[in-house]
N, CA, C and O atoms as CSV, one atom per row, in Angstrom:
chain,resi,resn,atom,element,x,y,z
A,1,UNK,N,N,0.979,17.573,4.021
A,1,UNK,CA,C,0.126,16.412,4.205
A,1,UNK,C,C,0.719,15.570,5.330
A,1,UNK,O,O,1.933,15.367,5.368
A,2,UNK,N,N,-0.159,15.048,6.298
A,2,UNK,CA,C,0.401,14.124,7.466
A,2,UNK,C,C,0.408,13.047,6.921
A,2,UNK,O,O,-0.329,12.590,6.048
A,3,UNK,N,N,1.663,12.433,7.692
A,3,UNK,CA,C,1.889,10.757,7.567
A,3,UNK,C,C,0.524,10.108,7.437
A,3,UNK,O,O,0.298,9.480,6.402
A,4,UNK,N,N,-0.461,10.196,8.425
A,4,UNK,CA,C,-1.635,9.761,8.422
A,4,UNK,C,C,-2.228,9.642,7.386
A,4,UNK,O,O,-2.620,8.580,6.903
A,5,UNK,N,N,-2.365,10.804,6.905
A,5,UNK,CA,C,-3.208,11.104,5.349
A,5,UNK,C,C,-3.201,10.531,4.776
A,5,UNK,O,O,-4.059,9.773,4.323
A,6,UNK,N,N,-1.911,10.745,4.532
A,6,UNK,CA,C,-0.944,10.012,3.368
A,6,UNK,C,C,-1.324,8.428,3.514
A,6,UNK,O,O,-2.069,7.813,2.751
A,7,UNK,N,N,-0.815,8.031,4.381
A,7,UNK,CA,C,-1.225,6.683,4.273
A,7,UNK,C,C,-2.757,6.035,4.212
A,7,UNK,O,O,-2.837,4.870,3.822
A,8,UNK,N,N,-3.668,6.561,4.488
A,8,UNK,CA,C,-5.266,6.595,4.042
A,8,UNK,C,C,-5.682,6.631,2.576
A,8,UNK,O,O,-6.512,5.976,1.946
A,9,UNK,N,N,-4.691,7.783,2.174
A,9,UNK,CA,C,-5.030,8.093,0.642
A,9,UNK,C,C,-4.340,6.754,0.108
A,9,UNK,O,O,-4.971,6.078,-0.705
A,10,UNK,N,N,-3.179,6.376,0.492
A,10,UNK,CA,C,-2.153,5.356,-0.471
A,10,UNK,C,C,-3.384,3.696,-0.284
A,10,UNK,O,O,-3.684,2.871,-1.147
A,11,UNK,N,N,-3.725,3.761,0.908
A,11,UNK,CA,C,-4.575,2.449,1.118
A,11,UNK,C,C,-5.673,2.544,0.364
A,11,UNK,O,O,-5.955,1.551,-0.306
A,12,UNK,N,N,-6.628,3.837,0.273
A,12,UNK,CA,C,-7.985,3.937,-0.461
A,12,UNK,C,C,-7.926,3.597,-1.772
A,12,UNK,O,O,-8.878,3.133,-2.399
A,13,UNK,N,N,-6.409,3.895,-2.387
A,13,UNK,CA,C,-5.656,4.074,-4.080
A,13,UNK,C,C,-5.433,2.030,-4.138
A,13,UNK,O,O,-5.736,1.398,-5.150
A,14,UNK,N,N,-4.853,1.326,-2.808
A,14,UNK,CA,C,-4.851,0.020,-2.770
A,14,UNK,C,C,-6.223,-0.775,-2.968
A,14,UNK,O,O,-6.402,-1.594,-3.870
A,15,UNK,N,N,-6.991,-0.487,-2.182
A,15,UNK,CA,C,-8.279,-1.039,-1.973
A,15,UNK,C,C,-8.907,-0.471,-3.108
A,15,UNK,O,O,-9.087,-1.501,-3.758
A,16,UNK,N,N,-9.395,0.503,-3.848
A,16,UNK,CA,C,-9.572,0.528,-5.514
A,16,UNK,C,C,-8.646,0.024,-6.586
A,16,UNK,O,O,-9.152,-0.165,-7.692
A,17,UNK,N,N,-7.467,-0.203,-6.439
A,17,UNK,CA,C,-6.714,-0.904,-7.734
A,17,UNK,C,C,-7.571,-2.635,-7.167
A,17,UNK,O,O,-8.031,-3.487,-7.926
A,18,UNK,N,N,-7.535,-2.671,-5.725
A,18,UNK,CA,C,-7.806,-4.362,-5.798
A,18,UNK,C,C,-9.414,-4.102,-5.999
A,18,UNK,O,O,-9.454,-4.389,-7.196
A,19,UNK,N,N,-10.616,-3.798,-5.706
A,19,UNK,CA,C,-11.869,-3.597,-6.395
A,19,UNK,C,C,-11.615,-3.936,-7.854
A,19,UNK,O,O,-11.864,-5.032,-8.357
A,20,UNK,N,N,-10.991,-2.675,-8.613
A,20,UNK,CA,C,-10.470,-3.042,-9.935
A,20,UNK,C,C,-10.181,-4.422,-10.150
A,20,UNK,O,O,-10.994,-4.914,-10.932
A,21,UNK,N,N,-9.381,-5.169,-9.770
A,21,UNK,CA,C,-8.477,-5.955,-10.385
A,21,UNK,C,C,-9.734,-7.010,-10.290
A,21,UNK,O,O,-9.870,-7.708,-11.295
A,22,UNK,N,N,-10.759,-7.246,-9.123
A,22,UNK,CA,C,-12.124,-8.111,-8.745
A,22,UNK,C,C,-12.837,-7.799,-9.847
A,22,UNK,O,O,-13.114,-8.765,-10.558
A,23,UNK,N,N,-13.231,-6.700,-10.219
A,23,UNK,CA,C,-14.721,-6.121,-11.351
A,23,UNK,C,C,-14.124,-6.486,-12.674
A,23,UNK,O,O,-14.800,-6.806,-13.652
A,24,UNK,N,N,-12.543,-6.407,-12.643
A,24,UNK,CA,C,-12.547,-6.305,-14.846
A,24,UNK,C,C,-11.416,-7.294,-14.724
A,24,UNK,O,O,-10.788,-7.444,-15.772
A,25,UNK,N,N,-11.157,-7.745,-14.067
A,25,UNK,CA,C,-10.035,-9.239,-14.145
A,25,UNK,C,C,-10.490,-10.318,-13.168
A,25,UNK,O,O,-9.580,-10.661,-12.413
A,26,UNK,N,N,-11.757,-11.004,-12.958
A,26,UNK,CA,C,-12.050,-11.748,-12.324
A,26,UNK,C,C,-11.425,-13.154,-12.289
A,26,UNK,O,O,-11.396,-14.016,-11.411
A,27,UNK,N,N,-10.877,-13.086,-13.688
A,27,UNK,CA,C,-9.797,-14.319,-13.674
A,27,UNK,C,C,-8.324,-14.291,-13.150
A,27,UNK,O,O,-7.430,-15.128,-13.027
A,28,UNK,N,N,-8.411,-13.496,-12.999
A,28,UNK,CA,C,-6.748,-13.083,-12.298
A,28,UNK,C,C,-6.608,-13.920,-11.037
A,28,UNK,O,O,-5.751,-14.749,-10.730
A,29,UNK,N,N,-7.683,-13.478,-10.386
A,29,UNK,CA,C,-8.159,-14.127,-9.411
A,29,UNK,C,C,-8.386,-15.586,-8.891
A,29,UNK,O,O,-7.968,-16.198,-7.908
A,30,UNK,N,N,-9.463,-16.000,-10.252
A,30,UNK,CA,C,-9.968,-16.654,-9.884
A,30,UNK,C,C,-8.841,-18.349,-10.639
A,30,UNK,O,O,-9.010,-19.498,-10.231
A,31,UNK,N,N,-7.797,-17.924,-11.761
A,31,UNK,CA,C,-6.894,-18.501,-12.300
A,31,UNK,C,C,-5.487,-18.640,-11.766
A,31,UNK,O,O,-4.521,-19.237,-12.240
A,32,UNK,N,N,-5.637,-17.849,-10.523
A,32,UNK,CA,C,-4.124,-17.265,-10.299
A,32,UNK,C,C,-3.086,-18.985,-9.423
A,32,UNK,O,O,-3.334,-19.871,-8.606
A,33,UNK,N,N,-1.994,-18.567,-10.266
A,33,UNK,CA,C,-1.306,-19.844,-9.528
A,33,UNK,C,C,-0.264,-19.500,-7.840
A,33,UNK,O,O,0.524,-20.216,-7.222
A,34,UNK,N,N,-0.644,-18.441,-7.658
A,34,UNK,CA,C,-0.594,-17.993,-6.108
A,34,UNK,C,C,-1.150,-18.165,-5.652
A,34,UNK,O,O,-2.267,-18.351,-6.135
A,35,UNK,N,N,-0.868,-18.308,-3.858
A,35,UNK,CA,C,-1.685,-17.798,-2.900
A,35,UNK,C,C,-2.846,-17.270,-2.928
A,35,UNK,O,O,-2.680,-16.301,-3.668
A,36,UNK,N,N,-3.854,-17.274,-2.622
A,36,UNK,CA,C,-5.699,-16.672,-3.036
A,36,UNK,C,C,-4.764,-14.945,-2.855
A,36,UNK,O,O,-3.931,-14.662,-1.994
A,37,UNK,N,N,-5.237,-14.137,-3.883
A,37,UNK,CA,C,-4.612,-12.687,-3.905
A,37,UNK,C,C,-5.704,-12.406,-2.842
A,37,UNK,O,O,-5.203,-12.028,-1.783
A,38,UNK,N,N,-7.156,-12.491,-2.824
A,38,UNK,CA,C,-7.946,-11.985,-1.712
A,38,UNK,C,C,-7.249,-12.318,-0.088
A,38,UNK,O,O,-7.607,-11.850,0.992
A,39,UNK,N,N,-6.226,-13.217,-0.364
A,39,UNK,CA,C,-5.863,-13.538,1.350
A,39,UNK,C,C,-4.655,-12.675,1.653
A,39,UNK,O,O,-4.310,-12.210,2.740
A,40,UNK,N,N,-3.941,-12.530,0.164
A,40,UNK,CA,C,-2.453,-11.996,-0.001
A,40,UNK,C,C,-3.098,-10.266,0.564
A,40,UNK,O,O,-2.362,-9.669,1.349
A,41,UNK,N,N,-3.840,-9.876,0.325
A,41,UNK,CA,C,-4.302,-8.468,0.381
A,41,UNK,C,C,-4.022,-7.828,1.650
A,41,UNK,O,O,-3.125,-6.987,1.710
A,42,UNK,N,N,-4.713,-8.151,2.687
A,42,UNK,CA,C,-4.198,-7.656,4.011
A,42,UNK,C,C,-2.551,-7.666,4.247
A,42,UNK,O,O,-1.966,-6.807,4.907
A,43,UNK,N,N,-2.049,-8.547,3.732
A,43,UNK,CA,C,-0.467,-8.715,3.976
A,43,UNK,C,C,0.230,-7.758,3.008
A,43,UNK,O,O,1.184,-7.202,3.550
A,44,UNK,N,N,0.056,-7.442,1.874
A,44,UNK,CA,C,0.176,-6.787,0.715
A,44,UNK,C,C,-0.128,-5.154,1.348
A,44,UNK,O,O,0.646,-4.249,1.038
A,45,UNK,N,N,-1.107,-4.940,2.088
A,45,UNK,CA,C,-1.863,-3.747,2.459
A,45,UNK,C,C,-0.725,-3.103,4.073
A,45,UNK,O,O,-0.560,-1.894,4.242
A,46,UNK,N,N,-0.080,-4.182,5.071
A,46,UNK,CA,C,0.290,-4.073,5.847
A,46,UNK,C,C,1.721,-3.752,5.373
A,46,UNK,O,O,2.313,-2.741,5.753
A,47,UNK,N,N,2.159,-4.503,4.672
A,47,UNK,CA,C,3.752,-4.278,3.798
A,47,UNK,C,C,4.001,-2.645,3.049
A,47,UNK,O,O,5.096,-2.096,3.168
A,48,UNK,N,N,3.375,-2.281,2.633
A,48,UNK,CA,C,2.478,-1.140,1.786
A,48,UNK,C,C,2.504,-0.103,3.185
A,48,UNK,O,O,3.595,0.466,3.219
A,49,UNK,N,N,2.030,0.112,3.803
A,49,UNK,CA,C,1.929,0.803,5.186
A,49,UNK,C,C,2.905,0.757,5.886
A,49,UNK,O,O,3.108,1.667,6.689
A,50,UNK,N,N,3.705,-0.232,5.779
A,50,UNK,CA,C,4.839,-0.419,6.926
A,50,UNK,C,C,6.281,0.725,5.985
A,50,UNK,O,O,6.994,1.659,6.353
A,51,UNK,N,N,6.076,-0.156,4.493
A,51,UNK,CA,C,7.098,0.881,4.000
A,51,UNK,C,C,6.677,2.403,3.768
A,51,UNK,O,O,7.628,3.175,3.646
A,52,UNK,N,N,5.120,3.069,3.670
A,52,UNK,CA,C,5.369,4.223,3.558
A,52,UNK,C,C,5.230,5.193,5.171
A,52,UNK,O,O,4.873,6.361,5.321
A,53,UNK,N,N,5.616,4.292,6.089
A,53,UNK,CA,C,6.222,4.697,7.456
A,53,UNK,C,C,7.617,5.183,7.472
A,53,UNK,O,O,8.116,6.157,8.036
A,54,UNK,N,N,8.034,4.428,6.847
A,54,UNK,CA,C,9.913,3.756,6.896
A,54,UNK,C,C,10.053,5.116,5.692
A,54,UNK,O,O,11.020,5.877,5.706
A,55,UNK,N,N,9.281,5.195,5.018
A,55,UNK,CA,C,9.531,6.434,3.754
A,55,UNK,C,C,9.507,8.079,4.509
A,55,UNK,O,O,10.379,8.946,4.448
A,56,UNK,N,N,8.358,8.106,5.117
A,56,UNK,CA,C,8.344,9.030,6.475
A,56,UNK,C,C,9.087,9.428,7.246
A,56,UNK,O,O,9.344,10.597,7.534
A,57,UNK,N,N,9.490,8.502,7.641
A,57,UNK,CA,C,10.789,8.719,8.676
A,57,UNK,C,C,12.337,8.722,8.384
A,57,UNK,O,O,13.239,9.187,9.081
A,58,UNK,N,N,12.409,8.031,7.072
A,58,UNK,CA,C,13.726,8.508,6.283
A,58,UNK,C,C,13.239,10.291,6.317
A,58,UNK,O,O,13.825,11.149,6.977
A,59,UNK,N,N,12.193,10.493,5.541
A,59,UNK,CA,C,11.953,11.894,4.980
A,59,UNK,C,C,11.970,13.121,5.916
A,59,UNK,O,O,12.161,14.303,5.631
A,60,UNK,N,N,11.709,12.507,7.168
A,60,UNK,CA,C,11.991,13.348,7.953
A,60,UNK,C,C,13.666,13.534,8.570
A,60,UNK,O,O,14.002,14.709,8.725
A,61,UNK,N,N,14.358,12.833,8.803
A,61,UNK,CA,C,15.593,12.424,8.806
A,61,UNK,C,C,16.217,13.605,8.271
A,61,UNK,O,O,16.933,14.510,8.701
A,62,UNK,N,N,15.501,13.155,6.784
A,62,UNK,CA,C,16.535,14.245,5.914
A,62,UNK,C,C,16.421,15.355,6.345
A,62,UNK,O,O,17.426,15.958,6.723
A,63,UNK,N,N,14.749,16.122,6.427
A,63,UNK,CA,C,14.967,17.272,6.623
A,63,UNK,C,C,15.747,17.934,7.635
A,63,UNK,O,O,16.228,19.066,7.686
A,64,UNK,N,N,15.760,16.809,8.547
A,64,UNK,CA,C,15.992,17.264,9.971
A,64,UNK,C,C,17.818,17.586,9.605
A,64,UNK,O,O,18.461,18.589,9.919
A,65,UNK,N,N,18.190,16.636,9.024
A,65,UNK,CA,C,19.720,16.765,9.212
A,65,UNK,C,C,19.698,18.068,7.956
A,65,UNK,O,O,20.577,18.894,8.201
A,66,UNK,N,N,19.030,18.341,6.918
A,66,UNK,CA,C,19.420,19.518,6.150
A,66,UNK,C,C,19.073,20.871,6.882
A,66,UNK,O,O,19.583,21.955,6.597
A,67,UNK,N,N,18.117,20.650,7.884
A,67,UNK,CA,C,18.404,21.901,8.797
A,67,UNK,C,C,19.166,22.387,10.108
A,67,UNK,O,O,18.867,23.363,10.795
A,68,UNK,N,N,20.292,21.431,10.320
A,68,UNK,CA,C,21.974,21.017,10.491
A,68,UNK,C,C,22.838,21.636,9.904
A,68,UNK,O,O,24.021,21.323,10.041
């Protein structure tokens, strides 16, 4: 699976847990003593992406040095 993929699938799995969390916890939301979570999302979504880059490139690392 490419980095790419991967990270499409992990965002599509983000953007349905947050759908979810809108349709059957509307109070989460709408009670929450944070930051609006609808604003936190893009930042949440970019953090999320940035580390499964950084996960990537460790992972490749490794292989690279176990075929060393």
């Amino acid at each position: 699976m490419s980095e790419e993929s991967l990270i499409k699938e992990i965002m599509e799995e983000v953007e349905n847990l947050q759908n979810s969390i809108v349709e059957y916890c509307p109070e989460v939301i709408s009670n929450s003593q944070y930051p609006s979570i609808k604003e936190m999302g893009d930042d949440m979504n970019k953090l999320i992406e940035h580390r499964i880059q950084l996960l990537a490139k460790y992972q490749e690392e490794q292989e690279t040095s176990q075929q060393d």
